[in-house]
mmCIF file of C-alpha atoms in Angstrom:
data_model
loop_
_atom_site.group_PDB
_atom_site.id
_atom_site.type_symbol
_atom_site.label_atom_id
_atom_site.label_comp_id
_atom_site.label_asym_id
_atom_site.label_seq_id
_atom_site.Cartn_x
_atom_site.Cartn_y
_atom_site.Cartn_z
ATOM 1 C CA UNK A 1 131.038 174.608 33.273
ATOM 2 C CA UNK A 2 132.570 177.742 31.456
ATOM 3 C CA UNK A 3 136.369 178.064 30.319
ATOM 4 C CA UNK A 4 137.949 181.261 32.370
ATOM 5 C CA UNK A 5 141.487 181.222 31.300
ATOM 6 C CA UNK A 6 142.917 183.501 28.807
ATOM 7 C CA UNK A 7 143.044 182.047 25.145
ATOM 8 C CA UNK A 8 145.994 183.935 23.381
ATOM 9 C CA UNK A 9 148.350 183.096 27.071
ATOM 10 C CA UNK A 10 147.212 179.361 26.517
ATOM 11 C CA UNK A 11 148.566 179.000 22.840
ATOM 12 C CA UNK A 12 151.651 181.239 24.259
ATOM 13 C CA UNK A 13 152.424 178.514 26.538
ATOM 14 C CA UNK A 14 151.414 175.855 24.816
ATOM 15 C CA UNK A 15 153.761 176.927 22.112
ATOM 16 C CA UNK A 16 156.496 177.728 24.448
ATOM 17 C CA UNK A 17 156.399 174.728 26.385
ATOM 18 C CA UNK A 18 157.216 172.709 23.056
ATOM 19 C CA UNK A 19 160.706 174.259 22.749
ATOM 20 C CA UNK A 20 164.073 171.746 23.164
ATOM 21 C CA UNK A 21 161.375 168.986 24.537
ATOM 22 C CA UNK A 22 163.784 166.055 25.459
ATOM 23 C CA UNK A 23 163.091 163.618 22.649
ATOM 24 C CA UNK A 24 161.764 160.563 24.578
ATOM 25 C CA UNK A 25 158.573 162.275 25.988
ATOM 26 C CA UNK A 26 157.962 164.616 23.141
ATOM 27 C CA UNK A 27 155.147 162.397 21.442
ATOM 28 C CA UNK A 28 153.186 162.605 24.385
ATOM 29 C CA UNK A 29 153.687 166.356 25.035
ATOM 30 C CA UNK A 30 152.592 166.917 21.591
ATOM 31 C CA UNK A 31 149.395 164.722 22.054
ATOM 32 C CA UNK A 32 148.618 166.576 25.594
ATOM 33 C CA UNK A 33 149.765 170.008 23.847
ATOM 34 C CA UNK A 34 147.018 169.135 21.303
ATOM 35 C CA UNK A 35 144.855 168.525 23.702
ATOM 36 C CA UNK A 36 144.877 171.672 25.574
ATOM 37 C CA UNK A 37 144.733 173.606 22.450
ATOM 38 C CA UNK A 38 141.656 171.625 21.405
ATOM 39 C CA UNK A 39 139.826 171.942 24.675
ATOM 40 C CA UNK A 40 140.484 176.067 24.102
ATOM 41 C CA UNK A 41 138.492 175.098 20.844
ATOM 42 C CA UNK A 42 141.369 175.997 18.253
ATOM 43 C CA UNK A 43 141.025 172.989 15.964
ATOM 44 C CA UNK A 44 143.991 173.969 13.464
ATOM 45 C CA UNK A 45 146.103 174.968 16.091
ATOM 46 C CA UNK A 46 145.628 171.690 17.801
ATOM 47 C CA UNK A 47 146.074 169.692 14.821
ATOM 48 C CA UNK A 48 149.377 171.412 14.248
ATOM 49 C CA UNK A 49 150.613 169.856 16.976
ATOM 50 C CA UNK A 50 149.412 166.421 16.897
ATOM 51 C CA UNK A 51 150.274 166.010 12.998
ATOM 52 C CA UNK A 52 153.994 166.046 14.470
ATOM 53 C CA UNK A 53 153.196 162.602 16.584
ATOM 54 C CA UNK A 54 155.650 160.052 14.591
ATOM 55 C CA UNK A 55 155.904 157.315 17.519
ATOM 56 C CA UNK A 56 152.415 156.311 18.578
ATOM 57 C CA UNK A 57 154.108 153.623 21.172
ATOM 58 C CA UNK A 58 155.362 156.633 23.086
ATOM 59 C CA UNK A 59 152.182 157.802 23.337
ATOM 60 C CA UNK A 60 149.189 156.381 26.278
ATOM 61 C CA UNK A 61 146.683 154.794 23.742
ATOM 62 C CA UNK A 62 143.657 156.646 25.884
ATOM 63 C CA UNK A 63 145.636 160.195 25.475
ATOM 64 C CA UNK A 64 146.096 159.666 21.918
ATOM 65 C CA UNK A 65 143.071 158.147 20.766
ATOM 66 C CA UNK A 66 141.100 160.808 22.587
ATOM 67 C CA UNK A 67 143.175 163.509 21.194
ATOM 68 C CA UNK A 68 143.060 162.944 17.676
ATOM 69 C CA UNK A 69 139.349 162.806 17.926
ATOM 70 C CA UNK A 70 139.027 165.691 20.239
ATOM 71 C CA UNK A 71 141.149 167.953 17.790
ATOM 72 C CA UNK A 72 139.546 166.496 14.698
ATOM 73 C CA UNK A 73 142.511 165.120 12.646
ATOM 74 C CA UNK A 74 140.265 161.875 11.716
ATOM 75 C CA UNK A 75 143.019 161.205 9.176
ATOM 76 C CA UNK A 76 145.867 161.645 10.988
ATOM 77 C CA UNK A 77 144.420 159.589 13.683
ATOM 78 C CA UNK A 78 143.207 156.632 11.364
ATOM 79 C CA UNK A 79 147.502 156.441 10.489
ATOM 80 C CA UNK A 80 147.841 156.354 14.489
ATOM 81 C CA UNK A 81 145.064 153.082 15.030
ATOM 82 C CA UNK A 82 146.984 151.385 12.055
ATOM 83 C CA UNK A 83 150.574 151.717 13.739
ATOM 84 C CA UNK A 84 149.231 151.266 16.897
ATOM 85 C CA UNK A 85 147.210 147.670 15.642
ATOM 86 C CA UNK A 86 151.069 146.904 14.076
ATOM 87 C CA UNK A 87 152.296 147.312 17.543
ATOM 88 C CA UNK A 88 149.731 145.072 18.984
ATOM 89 C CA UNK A 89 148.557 148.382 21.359
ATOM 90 C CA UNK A 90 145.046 147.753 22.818
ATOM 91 C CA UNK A 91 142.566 150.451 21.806
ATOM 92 C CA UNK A 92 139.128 151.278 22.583
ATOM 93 C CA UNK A 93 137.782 149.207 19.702
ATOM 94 C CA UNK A 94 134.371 151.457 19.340
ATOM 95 C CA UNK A 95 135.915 155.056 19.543
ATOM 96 C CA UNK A 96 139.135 153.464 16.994
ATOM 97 C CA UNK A 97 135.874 151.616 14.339
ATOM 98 C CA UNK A 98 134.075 154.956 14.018
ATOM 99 C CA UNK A 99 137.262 157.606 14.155
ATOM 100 C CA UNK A 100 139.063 155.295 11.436
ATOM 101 C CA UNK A 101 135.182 154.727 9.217
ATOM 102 C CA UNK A 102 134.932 158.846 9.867
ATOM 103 C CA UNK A 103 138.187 158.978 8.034
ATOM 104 C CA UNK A 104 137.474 156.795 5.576
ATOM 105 C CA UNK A 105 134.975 158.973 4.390
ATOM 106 C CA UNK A 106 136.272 161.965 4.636
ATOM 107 C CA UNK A 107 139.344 160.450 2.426
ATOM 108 C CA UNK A 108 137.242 159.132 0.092
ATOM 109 C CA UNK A 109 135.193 162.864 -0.235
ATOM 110 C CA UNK A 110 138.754 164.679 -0.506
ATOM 111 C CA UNK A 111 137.919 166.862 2.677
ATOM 112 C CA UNK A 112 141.343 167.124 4.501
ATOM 113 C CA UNK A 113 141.685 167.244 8.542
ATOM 114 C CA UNK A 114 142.635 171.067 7.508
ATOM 115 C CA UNK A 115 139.261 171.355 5.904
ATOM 116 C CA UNK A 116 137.629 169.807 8.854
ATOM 117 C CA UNK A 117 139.398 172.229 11.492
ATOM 118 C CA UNK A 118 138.648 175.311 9.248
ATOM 119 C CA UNK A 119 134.721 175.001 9.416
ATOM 120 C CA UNK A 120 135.270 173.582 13.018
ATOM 121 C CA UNK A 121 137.213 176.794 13.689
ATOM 122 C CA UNK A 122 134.186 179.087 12.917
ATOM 123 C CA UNK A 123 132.396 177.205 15.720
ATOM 124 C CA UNK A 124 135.236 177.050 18.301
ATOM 125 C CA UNK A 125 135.159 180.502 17.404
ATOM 126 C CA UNK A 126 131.438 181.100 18.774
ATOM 127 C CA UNK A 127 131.972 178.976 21.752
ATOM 128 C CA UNK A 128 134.676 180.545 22.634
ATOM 129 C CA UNK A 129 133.091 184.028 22.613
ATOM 130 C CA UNK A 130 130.242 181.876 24.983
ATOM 131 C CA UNK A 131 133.237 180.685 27.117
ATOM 132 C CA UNK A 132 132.115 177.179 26.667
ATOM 133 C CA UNK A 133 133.322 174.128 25.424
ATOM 134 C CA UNK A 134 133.011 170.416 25.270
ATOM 135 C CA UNK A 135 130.929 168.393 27.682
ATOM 136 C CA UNK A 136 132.588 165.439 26.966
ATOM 137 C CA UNK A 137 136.410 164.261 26.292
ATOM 138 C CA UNK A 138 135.742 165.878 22.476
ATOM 139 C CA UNK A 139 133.390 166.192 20.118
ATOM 140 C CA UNK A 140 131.054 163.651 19.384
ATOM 141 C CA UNK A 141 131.091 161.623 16.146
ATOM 142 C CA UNK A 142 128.121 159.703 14.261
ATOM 143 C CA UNK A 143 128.456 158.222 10.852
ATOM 144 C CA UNK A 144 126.082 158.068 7.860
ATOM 145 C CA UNK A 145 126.828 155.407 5.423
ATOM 146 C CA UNK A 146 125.834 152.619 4.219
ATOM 147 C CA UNK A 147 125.041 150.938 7.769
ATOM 148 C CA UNK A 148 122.232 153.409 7.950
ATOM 149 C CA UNK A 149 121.424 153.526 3.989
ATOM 150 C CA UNK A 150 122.942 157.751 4.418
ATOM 151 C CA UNK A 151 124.025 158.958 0.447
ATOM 152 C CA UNK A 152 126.599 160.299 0.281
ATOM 153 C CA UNK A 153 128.102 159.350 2.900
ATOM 154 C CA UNK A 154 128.812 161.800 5.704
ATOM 155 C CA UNK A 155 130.722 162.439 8.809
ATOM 156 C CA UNK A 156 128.252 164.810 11.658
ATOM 157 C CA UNK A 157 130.520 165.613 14.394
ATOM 158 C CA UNK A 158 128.663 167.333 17.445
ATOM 159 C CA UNK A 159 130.169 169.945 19.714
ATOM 160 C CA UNK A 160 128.250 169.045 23.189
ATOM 161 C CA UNK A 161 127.956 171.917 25.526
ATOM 162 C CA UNK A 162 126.686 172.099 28.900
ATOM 163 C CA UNK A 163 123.724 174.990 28.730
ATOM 164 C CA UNK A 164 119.938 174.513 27.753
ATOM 165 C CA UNK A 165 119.056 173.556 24.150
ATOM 166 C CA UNK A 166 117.816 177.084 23.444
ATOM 167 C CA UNK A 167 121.182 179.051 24.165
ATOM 168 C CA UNK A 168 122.795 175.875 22.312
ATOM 169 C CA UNK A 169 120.300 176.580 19.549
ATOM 170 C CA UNK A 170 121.546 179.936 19.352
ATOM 171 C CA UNK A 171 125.302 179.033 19.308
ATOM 172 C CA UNK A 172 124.819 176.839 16.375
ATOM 173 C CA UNK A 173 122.733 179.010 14.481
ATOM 174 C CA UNK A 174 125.317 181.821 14.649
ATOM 175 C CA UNK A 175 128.038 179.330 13.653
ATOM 176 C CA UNK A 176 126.351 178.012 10.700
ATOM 177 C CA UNK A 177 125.298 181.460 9.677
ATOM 178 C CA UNK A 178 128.731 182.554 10.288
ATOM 179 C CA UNK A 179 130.648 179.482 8.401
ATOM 180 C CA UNK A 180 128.463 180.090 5.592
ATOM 181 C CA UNK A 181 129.389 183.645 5.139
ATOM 182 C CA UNK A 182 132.901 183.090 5.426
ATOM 183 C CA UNK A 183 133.298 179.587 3.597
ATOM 184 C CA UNK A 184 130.229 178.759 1.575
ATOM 185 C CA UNK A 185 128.153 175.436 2.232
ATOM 186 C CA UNK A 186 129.779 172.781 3.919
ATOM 187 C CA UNK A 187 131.626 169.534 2.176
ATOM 188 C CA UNK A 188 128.765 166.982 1.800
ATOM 189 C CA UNK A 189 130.459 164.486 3.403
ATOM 190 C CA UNK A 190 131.259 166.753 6.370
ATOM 191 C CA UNK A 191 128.109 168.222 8.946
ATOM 192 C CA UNK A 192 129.034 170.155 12.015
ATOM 193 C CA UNK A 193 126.579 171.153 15.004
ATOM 194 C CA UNK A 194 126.412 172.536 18.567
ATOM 195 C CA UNK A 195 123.654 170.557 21.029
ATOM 196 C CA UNK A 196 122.935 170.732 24.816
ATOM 197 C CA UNK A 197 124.751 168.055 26.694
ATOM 198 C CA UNK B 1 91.899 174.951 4.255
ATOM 199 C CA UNK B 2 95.256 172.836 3.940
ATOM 200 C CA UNK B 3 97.227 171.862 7.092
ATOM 201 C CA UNK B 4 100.233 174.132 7.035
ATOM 202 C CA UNK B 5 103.956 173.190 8.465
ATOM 203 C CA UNK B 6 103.157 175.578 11.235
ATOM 204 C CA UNK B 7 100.066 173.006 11.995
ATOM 205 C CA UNK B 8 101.950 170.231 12.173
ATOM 206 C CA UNK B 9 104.885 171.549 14.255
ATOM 207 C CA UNK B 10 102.105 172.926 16.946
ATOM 208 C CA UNK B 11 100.343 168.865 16.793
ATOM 209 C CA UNK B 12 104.095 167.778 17.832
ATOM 210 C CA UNK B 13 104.030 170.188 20.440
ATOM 211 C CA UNK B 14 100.324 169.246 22.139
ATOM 212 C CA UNK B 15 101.356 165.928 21.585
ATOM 213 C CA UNK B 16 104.431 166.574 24.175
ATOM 214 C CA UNK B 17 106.124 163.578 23.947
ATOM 215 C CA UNK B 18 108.185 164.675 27.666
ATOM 216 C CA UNK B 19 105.252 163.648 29.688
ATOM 217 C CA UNK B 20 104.530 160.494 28.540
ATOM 218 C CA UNK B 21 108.235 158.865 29.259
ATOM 219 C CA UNK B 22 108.064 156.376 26.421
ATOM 220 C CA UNK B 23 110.797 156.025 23.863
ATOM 221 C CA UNK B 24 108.166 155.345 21.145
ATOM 222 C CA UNK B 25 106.380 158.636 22.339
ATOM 223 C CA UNK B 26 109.825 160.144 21.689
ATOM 224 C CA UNK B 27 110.347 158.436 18.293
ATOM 225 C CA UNK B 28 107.349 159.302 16.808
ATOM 226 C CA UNK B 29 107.714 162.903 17.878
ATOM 227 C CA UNK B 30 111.258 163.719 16.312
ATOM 228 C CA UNK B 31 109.251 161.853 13.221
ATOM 229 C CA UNK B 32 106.841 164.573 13.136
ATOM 230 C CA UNK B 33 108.645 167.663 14.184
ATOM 231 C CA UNK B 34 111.517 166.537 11.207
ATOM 232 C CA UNK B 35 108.085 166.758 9.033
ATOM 233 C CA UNK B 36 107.211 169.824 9.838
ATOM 234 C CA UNK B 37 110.817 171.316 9.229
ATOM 235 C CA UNK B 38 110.759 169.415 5.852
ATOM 236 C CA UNK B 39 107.656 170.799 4.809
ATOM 237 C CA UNK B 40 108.456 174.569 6.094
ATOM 238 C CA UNK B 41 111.936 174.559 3.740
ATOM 239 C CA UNK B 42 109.731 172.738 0.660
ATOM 240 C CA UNK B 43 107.951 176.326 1.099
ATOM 241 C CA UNK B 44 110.569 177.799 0.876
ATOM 242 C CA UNK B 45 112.240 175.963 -1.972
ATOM 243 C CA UNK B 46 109.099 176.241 -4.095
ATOM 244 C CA UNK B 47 108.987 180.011 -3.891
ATOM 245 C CA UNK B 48 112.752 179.660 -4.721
ATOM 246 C CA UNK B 49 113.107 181.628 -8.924
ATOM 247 C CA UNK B 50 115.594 178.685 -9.652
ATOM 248 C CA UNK B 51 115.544 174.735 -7.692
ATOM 249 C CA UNK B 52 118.849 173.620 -6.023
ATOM 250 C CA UNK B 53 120.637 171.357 -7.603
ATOM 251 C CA UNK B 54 119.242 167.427 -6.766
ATOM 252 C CA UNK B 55 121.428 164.410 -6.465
ATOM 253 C CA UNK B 56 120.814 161.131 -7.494
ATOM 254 C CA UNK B 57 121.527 157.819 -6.239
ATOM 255 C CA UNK B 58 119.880 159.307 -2.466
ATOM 256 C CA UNK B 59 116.591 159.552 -1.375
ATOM 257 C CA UNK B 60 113.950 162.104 -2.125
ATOM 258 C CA UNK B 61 114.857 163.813 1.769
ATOM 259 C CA UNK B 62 118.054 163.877 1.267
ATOM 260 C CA UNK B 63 118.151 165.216 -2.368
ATOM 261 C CA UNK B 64 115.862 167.768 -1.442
ATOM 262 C CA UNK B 65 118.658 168.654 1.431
ATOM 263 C CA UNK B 66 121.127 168.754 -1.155
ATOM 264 C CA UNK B 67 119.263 171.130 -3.030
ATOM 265 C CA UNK B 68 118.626 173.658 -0.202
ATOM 266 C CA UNK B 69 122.834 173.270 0.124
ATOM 267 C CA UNK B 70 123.562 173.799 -3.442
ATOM 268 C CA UNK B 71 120.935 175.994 -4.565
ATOM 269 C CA UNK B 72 120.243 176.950 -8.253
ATOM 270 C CA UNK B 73 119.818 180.807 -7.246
ATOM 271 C CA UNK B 74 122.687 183.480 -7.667
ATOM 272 C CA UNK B 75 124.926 184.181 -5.241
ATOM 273 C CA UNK B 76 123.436 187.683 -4.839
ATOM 274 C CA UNK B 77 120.314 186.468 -4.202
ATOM 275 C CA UNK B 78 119.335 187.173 -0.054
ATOM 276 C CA UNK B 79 117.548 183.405 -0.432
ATOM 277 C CA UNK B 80 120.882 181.942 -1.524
ATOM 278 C CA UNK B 81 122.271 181.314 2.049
ATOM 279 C CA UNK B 82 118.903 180.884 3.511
ATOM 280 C CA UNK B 83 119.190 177.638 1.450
ATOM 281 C CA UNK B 84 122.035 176.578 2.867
ATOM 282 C CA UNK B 85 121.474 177.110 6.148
ATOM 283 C CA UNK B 86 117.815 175.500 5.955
ATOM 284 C CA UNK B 87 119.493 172.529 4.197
ATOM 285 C CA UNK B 88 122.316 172.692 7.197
ATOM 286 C CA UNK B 89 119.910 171.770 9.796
ATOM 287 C CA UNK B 90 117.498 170.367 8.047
ATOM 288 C CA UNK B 91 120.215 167.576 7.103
ATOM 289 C CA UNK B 92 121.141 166.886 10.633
ATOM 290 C CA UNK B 93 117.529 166.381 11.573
ATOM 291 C CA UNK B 94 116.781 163.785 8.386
ATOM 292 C CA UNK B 95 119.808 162.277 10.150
ATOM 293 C CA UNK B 96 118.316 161.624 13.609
ATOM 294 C CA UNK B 97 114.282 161.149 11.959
ATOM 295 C CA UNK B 98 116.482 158.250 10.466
ATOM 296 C CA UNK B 99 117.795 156.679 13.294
ATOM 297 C CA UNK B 100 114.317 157.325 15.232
ATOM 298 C CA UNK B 101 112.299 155.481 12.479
ATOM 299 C CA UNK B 102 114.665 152.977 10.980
ATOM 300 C CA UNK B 103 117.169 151.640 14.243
ATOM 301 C CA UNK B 104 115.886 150.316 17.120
ATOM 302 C CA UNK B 105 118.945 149.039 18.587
ATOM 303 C CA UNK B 106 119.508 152.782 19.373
ATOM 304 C CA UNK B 107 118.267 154.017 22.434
ATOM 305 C CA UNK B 108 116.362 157.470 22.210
ATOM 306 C CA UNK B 109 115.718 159.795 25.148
ATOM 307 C CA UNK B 110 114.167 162.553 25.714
ATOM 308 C CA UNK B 111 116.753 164.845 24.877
ATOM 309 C CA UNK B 112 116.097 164.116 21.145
ATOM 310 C CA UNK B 113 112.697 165.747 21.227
ATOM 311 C CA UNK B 114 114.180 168.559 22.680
ATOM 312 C CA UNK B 115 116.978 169.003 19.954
ATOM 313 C CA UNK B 116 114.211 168.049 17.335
ATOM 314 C CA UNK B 117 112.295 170.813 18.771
ATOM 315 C CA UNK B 118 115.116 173.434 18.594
ATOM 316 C CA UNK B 119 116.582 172.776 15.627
ATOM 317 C CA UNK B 120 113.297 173.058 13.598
ATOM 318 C CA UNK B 121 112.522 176.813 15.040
ATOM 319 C CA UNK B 122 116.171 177.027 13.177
ATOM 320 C CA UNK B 123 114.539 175.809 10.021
ATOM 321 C CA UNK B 124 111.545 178.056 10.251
ATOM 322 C CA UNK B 125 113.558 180.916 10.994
ATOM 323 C CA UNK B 126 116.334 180.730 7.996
ATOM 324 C CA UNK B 127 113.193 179.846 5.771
ATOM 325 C CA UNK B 128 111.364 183.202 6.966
#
């Protein structure tokens, strides 16, 4: 499963398609818009567009639980679940717990969605180059914190790729290597990885 | 002559936890392949002019991650992000030696040993 398309005519018409949007659908196009830019692995791209999402009952709970996760704005999302549980929307109670504890600790660490999509960027990056990209519906999330006796506490977030564990090996090695020359070690509370799916 | 991290990574592989299709198998083997890994960076670290900079309130694993992350060497030092990276994966690994030890309301499969597998040739090779 390899992407084809052509990245920079994506974000064109990603961005295009979000001109004069008539208001009463534009939460949702923003959350799909998000999406697409997310599953093209541009994580601050993506999150530019769901950070605009102001009416989460105009949004399909599925598309924009899964989006927030998928483009990594744990924060953003987390404000989401809480309007959404004001609203009385139904939500996958599992993927909602661990976005909204994920958030929690990255709030409580000072590392901003921004922060998250800039070292997430640097892998996107690599994947791209590989033409690959999530297995799944986004990345995956596990939590270390007190439930698991992890200090500090820290969000890993897994990019799951379908190819064999030694190409994914490779991928991750070059992204660390290459996040580390460009940004420095990684927030504590903040791990990023590439595994076979 | 003392075992070396080498050693123990080469017992994890004879042991090949794939064949024997038990979860404890499995277990046990990201135990020992994290071990290895661990004791490859402490190499490392010790040979290191300056140690990383420790945490407290953690446990001795994961302080000695931190260290590799933040290490105590100049920036213009080659080792410096050879630390960091080693730490990198190394901290990911602690992670899932954790859950394999510790929580056995988790289910663990196979492809754990493989990722254990892979991501400590990525410890042995920052460390080199």
């Amino acid at each position: 499963m390899v992407l084809l398309g052509n990245f920079d005519q994506a974000l064109y018409h990603v961005k295009i398609s979000n001109t004069g949007l008539p208001l009463d659908n534009k939460d949702l196009h923003l959350a799909n818009s998000s999406t697409t830019i997310a599953n093209c692995n541009f994580y601050l791209e993506s999150q530019l567009y769901y950070y605009q999402i102001k009416n989460v009952s105009l949004v399909d709970p599925f598309i924009f639980l899964n989006a927030g996760i998928n483009c990594l704005a744990l924060i953003k999302l987390k404000e989401l679940i809480m309007d959404a549980n004001k609203f009385g929307i139904k939500l996958d109670e599992v993927k909602a717990g661990s976005a909204t504890r994920a958030a929690e600790i990255l709030e409580s660490a000072n590392v901003s969605d921004e922060t998250v999509a800039k070292f997430a960027d640097v892998f996107g990056e690599v994947l791209r180059e590989n033409r690959l990209f999530n297995a799944d519906l986004h990345p995956t999330i596990a939590i270390g914190d007190d439930s698991n006796n992890w200090h500090p506490h820290t969000v890993f977030i897994s990019f799951k790729v379908k190819t064999d564990a030694v190409t994914a090996a490779n991928l991750y090695k070059t992204s660390v290597k290459r996040s580390i020359k460009r940004y420095g070690a990684m927030p504590d509370a903040l791990h990023l990885s590439i595994e076979a799916a | 002559m003392p075992v070396t991290p080498q050693d123990l990574l080469d017992s994890a592989k004879r042991f090949d936890a794939s064949k024997t299709n038990c979860e404890a198998d499995y277990r046990a083997c990201v135990s020992r392949v994290y071990y290895a890994a661990y004791h490859s960076a402490q190499e490392f670290h010790k040979n290191l002019s300056q140690p990383g900079i420790s945490i407290a309130g953690c446990g001795m694993h994961k302080s000695f991650v931190n260290q590799l992350q933040y290490p105590g060497i100049t920036k213009t030092d080659p080792d410096y992000n050879k630390s960091i990276e080693a730490g990198h994966y190394l901290k990911k690994m602690l992670f899932n030696r954790t859950t394999c030890d510790y929580d056995n309301t988790y289910t663990i499969a196979i492809n754990s040993v493989t990722l254990a597998f892979a991501d400590a040739e990525l410890v042995f090779d920052a460390v080199k």
